[in-house]
PDB file of C-alpha atoms in Angstrom:
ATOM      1  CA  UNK A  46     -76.873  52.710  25.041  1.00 72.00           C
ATOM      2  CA  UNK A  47     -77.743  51.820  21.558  1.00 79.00           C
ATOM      3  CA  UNK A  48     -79.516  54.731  19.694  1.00 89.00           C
ATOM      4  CA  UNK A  49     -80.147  55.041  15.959  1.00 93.00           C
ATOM      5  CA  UNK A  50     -80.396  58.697  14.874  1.00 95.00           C
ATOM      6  CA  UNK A  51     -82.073  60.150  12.017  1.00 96.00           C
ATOM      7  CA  UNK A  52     -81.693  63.580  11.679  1.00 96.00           C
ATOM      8  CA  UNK A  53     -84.246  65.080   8.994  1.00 95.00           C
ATOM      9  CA  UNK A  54     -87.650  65.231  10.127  1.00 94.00           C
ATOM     10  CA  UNK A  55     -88.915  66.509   7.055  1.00 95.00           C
ATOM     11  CA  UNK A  56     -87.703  66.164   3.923  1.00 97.00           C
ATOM     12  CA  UNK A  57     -89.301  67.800   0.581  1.00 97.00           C
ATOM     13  CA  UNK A  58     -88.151  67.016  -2.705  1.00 97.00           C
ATOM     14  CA  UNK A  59     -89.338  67.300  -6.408  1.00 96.00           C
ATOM     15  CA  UNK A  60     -90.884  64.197  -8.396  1.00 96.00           C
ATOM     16  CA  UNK A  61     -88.103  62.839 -10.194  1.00 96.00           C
ATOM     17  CA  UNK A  62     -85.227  63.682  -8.171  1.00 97.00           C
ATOM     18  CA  UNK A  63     -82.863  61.739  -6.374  1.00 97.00           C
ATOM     19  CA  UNK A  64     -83.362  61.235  -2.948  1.00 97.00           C
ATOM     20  CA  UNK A  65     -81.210  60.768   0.461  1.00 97.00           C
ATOM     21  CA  UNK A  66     -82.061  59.697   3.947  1.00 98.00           C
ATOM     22  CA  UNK A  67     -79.445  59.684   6.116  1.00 98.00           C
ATOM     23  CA  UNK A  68     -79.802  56.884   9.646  1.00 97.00           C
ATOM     24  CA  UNK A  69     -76.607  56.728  11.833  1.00 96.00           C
ATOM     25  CA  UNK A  70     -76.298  54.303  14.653  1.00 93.00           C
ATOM     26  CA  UNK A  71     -74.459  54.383  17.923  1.00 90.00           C
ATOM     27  CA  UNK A  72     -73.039  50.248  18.591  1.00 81.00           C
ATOM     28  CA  UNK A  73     -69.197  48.857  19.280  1.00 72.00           C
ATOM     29  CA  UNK A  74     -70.118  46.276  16.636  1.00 77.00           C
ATOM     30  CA  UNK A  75     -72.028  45.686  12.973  1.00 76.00           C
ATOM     31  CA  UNK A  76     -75.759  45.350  13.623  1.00 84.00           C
ATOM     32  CA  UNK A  77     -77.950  44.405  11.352  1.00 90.00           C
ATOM     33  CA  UNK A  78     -79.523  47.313   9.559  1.00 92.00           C
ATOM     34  CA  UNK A  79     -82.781  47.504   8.253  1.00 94.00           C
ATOM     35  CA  UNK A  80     -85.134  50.363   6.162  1.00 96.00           C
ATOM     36  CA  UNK A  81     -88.549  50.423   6.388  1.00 96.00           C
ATOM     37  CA  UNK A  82     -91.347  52.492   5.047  1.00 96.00           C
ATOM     38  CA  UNK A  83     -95.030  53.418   6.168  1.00 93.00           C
ATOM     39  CA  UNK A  84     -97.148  54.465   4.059  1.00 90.00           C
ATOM     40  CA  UNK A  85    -100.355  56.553   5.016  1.00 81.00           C
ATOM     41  CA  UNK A  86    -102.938  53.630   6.203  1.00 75.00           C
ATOM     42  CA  UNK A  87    -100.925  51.131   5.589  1.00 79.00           C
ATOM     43  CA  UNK A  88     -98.380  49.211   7.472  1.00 82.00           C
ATOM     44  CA  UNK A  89     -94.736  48.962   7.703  1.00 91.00           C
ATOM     45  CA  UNK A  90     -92.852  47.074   4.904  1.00 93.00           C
ATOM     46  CA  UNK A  91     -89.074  46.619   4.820  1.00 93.00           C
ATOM     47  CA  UNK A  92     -87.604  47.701   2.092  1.00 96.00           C
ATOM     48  CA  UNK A  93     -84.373  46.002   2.065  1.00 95.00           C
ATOM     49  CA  UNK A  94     -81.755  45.260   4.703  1.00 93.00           C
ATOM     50  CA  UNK A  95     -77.630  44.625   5.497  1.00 92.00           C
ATOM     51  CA  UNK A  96     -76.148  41.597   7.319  1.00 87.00           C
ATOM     52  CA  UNK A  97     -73.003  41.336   5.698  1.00 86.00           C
ATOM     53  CA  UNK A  98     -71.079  41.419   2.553  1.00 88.00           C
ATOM     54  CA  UNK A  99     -71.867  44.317  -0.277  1.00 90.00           C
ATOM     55  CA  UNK A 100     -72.133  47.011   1.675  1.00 92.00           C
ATOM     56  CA  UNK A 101     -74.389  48.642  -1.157  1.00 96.00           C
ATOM     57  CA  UNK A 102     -77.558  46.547  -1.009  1.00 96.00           C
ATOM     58  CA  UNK A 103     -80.688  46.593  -3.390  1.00 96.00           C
ATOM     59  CA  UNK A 104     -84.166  46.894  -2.217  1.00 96.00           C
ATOM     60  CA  UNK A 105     -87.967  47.071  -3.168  1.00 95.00           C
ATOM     61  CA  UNK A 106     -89.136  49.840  -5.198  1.00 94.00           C
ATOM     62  CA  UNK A 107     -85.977  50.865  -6.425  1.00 96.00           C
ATOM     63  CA  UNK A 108     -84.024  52.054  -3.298  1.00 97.00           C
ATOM     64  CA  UNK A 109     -80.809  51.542  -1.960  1.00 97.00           C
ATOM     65  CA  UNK A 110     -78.725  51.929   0.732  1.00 98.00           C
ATOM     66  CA  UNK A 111     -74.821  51.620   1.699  1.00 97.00           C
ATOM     67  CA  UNK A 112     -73.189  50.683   4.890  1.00 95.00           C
ATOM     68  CA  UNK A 113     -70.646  52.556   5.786  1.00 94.00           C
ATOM     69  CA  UNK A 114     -68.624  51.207   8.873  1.00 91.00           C
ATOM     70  CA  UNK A 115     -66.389  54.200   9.192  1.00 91.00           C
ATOM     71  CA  UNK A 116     -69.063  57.005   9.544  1.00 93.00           C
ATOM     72  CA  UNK A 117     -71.809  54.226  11.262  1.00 93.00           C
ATOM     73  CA  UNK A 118     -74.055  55.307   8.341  1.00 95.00           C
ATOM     74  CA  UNK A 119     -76.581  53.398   6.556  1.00 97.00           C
ATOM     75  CA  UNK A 120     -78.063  55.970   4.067  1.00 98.00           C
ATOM     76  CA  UNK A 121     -80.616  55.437   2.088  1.00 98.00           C
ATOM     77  CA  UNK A 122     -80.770  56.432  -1.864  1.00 98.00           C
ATOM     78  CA  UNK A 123     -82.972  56.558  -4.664  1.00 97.00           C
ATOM     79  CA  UNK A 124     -81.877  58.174  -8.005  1.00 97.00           C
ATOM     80  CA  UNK A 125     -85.342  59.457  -8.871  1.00 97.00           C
ATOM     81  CA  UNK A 126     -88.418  59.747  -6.744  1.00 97.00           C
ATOM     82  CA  UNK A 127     -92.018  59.635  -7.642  1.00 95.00           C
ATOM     83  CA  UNK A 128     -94.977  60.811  -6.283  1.00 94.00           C
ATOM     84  CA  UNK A 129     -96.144  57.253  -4.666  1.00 94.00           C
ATOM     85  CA  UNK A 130     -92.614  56.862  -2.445  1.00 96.00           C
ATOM     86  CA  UNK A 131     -94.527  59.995  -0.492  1.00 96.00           C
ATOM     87  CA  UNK A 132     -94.452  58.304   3.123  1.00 96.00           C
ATOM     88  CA  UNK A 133     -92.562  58.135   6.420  1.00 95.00           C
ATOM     89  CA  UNK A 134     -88.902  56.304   6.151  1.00 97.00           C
ATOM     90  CA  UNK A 135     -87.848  54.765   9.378  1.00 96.00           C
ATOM     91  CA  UNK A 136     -84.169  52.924   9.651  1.00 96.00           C
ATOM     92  CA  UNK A 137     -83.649  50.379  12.420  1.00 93.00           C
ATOM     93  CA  UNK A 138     -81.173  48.151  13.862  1.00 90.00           C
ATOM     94  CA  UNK A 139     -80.612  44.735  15.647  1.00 86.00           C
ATOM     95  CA  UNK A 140     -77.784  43.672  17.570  1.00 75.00           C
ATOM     96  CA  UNK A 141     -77.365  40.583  16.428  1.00 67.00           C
ATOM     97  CA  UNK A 142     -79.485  37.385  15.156  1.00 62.00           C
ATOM     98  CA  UNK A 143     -80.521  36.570  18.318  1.00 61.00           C
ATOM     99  CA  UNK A 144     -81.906  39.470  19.337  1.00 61.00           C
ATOM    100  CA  UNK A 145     -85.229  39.657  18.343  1.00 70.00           C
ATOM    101  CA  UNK A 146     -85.473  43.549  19.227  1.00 76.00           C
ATOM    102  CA  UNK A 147     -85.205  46.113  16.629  1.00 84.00           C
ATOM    103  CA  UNK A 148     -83.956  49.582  18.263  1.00 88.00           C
ATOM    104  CA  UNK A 149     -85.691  52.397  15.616  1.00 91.00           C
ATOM    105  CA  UNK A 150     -84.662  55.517  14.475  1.00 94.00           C
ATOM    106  CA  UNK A 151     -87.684  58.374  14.603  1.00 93.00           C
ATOM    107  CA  UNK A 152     -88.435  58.595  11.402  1.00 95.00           C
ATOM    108  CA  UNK A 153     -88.179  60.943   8.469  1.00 96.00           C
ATOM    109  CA  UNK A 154     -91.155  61.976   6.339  1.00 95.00           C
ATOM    110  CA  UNK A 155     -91.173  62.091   2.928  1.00 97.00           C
ATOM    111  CA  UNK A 156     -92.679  65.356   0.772  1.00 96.00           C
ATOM    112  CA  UNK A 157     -92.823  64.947  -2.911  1.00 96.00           C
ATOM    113  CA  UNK A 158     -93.553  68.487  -4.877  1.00 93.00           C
ATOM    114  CA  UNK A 159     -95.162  67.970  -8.130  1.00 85.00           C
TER     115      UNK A 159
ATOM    116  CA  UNK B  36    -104.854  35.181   6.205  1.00 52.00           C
ATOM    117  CA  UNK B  37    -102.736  37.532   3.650  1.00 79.00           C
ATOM    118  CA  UNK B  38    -101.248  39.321   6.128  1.00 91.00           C
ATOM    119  CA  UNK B  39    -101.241  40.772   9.818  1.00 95.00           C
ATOM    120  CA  UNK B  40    -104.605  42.226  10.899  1.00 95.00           C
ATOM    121  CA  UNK B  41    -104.898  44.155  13.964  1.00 96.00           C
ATOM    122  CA  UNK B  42    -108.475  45.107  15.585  1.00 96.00           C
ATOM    123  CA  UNK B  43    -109.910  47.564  16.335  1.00 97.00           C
ATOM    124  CA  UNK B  44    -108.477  50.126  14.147  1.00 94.00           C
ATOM    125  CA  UNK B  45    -109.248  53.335  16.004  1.00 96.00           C
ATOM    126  CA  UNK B  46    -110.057  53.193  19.999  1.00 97.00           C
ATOM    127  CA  UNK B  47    -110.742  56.029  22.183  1.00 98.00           C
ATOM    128  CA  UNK B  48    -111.331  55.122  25.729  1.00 97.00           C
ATOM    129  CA  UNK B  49    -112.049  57.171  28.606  1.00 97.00           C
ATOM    130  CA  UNK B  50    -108.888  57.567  31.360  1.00 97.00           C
ATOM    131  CA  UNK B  51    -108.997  54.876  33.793  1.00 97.00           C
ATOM    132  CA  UNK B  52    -110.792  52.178  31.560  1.00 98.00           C
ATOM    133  CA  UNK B  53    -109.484  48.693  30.542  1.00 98.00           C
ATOM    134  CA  UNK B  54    -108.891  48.113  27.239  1.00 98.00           C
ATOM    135  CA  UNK B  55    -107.698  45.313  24.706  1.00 98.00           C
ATOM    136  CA  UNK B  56    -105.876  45.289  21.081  1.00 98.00           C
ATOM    137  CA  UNK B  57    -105.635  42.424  19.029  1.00 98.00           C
ATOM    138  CA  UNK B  58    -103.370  40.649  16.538  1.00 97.00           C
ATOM    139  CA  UNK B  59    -104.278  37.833  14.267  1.00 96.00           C
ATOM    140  CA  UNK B  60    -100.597  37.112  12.484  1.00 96.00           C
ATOM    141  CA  UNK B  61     -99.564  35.433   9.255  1.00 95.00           C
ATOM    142  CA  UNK B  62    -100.706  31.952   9.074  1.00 93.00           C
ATOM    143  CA  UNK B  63     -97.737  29.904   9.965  1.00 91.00           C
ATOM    144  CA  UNK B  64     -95.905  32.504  12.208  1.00 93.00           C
ATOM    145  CA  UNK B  65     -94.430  31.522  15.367  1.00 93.00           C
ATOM    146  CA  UNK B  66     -92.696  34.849  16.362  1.00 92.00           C
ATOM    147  CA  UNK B  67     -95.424  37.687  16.948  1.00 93.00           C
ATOM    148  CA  UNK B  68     -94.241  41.287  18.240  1.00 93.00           C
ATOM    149  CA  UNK B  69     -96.305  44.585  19.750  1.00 94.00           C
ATOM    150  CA  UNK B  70     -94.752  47.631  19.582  1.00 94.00           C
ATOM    151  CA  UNK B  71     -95.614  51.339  20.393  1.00 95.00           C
ATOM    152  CA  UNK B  72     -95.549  54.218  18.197  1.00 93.00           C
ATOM    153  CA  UNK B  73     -95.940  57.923  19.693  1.00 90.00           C
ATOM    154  CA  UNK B  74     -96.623  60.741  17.993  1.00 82.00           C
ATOM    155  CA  UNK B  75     -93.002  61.565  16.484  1.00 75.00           C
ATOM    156  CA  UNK B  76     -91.391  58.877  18.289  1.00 79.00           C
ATOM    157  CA  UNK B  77     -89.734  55.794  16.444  1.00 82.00           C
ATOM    158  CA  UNK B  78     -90.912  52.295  17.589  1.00 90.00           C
ATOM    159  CA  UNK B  79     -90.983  51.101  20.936  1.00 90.00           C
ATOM    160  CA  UNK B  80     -90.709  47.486  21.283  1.00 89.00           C
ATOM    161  CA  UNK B  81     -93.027  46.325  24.042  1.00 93.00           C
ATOM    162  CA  UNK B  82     -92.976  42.585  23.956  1.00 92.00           C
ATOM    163  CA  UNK B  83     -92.566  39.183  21.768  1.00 89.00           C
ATOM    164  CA  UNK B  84     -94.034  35.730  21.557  1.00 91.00           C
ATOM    165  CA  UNK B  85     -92.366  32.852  19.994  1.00 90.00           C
ATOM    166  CA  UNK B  86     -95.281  30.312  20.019  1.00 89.00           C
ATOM    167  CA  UNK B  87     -97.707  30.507  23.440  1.00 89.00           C
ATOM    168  CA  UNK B  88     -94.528  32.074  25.294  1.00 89.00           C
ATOM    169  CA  UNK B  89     -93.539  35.650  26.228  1.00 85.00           C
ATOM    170  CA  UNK B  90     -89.457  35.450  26.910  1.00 80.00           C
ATOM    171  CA  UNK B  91     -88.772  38.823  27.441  1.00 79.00           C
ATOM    172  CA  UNK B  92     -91.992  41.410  28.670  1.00 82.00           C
ATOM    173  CA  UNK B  93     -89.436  43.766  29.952  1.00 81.00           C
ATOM    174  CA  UNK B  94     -90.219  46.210  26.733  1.00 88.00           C
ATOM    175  CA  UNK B  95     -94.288  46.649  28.837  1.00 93.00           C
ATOM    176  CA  UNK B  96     -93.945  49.806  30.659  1.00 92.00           C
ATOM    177  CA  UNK B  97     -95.945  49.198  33.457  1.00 93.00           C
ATOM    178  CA  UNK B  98     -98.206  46.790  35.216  1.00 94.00           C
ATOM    179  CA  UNK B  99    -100.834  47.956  33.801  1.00 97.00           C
ATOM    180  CA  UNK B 100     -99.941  46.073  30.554  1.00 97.00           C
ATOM    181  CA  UNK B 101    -100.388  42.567  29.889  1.00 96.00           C
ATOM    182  CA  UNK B 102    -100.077  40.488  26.604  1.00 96.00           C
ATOM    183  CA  UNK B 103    -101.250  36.289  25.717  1.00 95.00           C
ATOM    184  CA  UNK B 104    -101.312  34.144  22.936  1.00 95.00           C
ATOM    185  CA  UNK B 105    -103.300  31.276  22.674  1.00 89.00           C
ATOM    186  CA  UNK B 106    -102.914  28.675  20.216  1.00 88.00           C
ATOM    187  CA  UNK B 107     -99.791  30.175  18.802  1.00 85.00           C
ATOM    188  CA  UNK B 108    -101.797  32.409  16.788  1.00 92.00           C
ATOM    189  CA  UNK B 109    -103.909  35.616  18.157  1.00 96.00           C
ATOM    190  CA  UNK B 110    -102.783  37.825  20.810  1.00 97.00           C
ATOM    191  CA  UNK B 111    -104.328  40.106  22.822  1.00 97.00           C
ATOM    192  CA  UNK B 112    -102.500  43.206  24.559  1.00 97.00           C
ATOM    193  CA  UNK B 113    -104.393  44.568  27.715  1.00 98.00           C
ATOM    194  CA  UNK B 114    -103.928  48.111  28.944  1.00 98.00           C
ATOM    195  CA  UNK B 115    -105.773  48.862  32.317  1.00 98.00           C
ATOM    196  CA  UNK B 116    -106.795  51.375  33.989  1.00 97.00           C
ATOM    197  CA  UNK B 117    -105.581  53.774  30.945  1.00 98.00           C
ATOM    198  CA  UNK B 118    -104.162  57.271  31.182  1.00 97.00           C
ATOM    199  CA  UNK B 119    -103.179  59.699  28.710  1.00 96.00           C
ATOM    200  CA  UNK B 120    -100.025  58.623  28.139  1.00 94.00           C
ATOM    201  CA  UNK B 121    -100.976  55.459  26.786  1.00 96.00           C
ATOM    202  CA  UNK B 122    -102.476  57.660  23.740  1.00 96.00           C
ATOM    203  CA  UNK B 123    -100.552  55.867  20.740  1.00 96.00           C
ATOM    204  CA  UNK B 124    -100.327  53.741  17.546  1.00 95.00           C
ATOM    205  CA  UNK B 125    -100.211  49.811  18.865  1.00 97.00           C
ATOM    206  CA  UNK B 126     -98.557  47.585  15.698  1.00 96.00           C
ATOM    207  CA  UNK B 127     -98.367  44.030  15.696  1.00 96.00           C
ATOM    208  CA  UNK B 128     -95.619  42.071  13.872  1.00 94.00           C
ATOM    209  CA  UNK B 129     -94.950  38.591  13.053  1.00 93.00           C
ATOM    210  CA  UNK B 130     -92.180  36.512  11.656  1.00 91.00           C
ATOM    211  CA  UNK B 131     -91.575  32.735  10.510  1.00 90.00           C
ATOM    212  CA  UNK B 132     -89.619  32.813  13.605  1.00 82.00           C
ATOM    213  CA  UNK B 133     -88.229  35.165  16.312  1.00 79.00           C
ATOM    214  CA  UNK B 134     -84.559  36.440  15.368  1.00 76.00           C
ATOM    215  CA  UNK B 135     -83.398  39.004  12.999  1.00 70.00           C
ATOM    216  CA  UNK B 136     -82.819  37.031   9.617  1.00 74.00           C
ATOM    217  CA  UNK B 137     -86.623  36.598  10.268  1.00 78.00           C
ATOM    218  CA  UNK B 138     -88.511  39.233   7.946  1.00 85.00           C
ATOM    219  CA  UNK B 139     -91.311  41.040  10.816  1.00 89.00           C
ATOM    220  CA  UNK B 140     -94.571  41.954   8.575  1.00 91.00           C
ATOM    221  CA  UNK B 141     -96.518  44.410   9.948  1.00 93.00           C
ATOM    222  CA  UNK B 142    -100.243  45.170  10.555  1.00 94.00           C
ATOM    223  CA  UNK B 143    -101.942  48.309   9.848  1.00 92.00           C
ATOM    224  CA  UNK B 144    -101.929  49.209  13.585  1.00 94.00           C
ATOM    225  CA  UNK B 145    -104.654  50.099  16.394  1.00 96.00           C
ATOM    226  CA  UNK B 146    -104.795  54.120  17.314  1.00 95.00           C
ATOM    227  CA  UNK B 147    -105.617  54.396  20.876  1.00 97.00           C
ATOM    228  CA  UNK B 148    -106.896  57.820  22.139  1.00 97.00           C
ATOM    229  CA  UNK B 149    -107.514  57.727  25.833  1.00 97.00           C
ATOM    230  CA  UNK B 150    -109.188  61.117  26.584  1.00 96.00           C
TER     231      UNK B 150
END
């Protein structure tokens, strides 16, 4: 079955430094890959997402993320955090355009020491 | 509206009571989504509407839950006869149209405590 694994729960980091999330995906074929965040009280917003083509793509708020086909990765960066990007990071997939599901990850919330 | 608003923001029920969430999507929307989040769990999708129609409820995980549309705009989700388990956030999503290309937005959510 399709399963999209995030394995950090928790992740603290200081304001200002750069920042990893790792999502990796069990599927035969390229889904399409999305990043979303939730911040407290508020809802989900995506913050960018991978079809095809570049496998680095840009997103909102200064994140970005890479596909990487040979580790089923799609990791998401930012070079230098700030005290607002404080939420909960959830990756998801979809299996193709079609399918109007979106199979989620578990999330991974965000700590930012001052 | 400017977004996806859900009602009412916080229920707590009493086990074995009905109870309904509801959506009011973007203006415009034809695709509209409910999903389930559990304490610590990802999202799990529980059912979609392009328009007045429901093409795939096999995401409800029991008989006890329902979902409509009317007018291609609000839906309502119906949980009866609650239990426990049915403690969880309830978000609502819509989308120009169903598909993945299709940004979902996302409302703030309805936390239901069934005690």
């Amino acid at each position: 079955a399709q399963s999209v694994t995030q394995p950090d729960i928790h992740i603290t980091v200081s304001e200002g430094a750069s920042l990893e999330l790792r999502c990796n995906y069990s599927y035969g074929a390229t889904p399409y890959l999305f990043w979303y965040v939730q911040s407290p009280g508020q809802g989900l917003q995506l913050l960018l997402k991978y079809f095809s083509g570049d496998t680095l793509v840009q997103g909102i708020k200064g994140f970005e993320a890479e596909f990487k086909r040979s580790q089923s990765s799609f990791n998401l960066r930012k070079p230098s955090v700030h005290w607002s990007d404080a939420a909960e990071y959830f990756c998801a997939v979809a299996l193709g355009d079609s399918n109007y599901q979106l199979i989620w990850g578990a999330g991974t919330k965000l700590i930012i020491k001052p | 509206g400017a977004g996806v608003s859900q009602s009412p923001s916080n229920k707590v029920t009493e086990k074995g009571k009905d109870v309904e969430l509801r959506c009011d999507p973007i203006s415009g929307h034809t695709a509209l989504y409910w999903y389930r989040q559990s304490l610590g769990q990802g999202l799990e999708f529980l059912i979609y509407f392009q328009g007045n129609s429901a093409p795939d409820k096999s995401g409800l995980p029991s008989d006890r839950f329902s979902a409509e549309r009317t007018g291609g705009s609000v839906s309502t989700l119906t949980i009866q006869r609650t239990q426990q388990e049915d403690s969880a956030v309830y978000l609502c999503a819509s989308s120009l149209w169903a598909g993945s290309y299709n940004e979902q937005f996302f409302g703030p959510g309805t936390r239901l405590t069934v005690l």
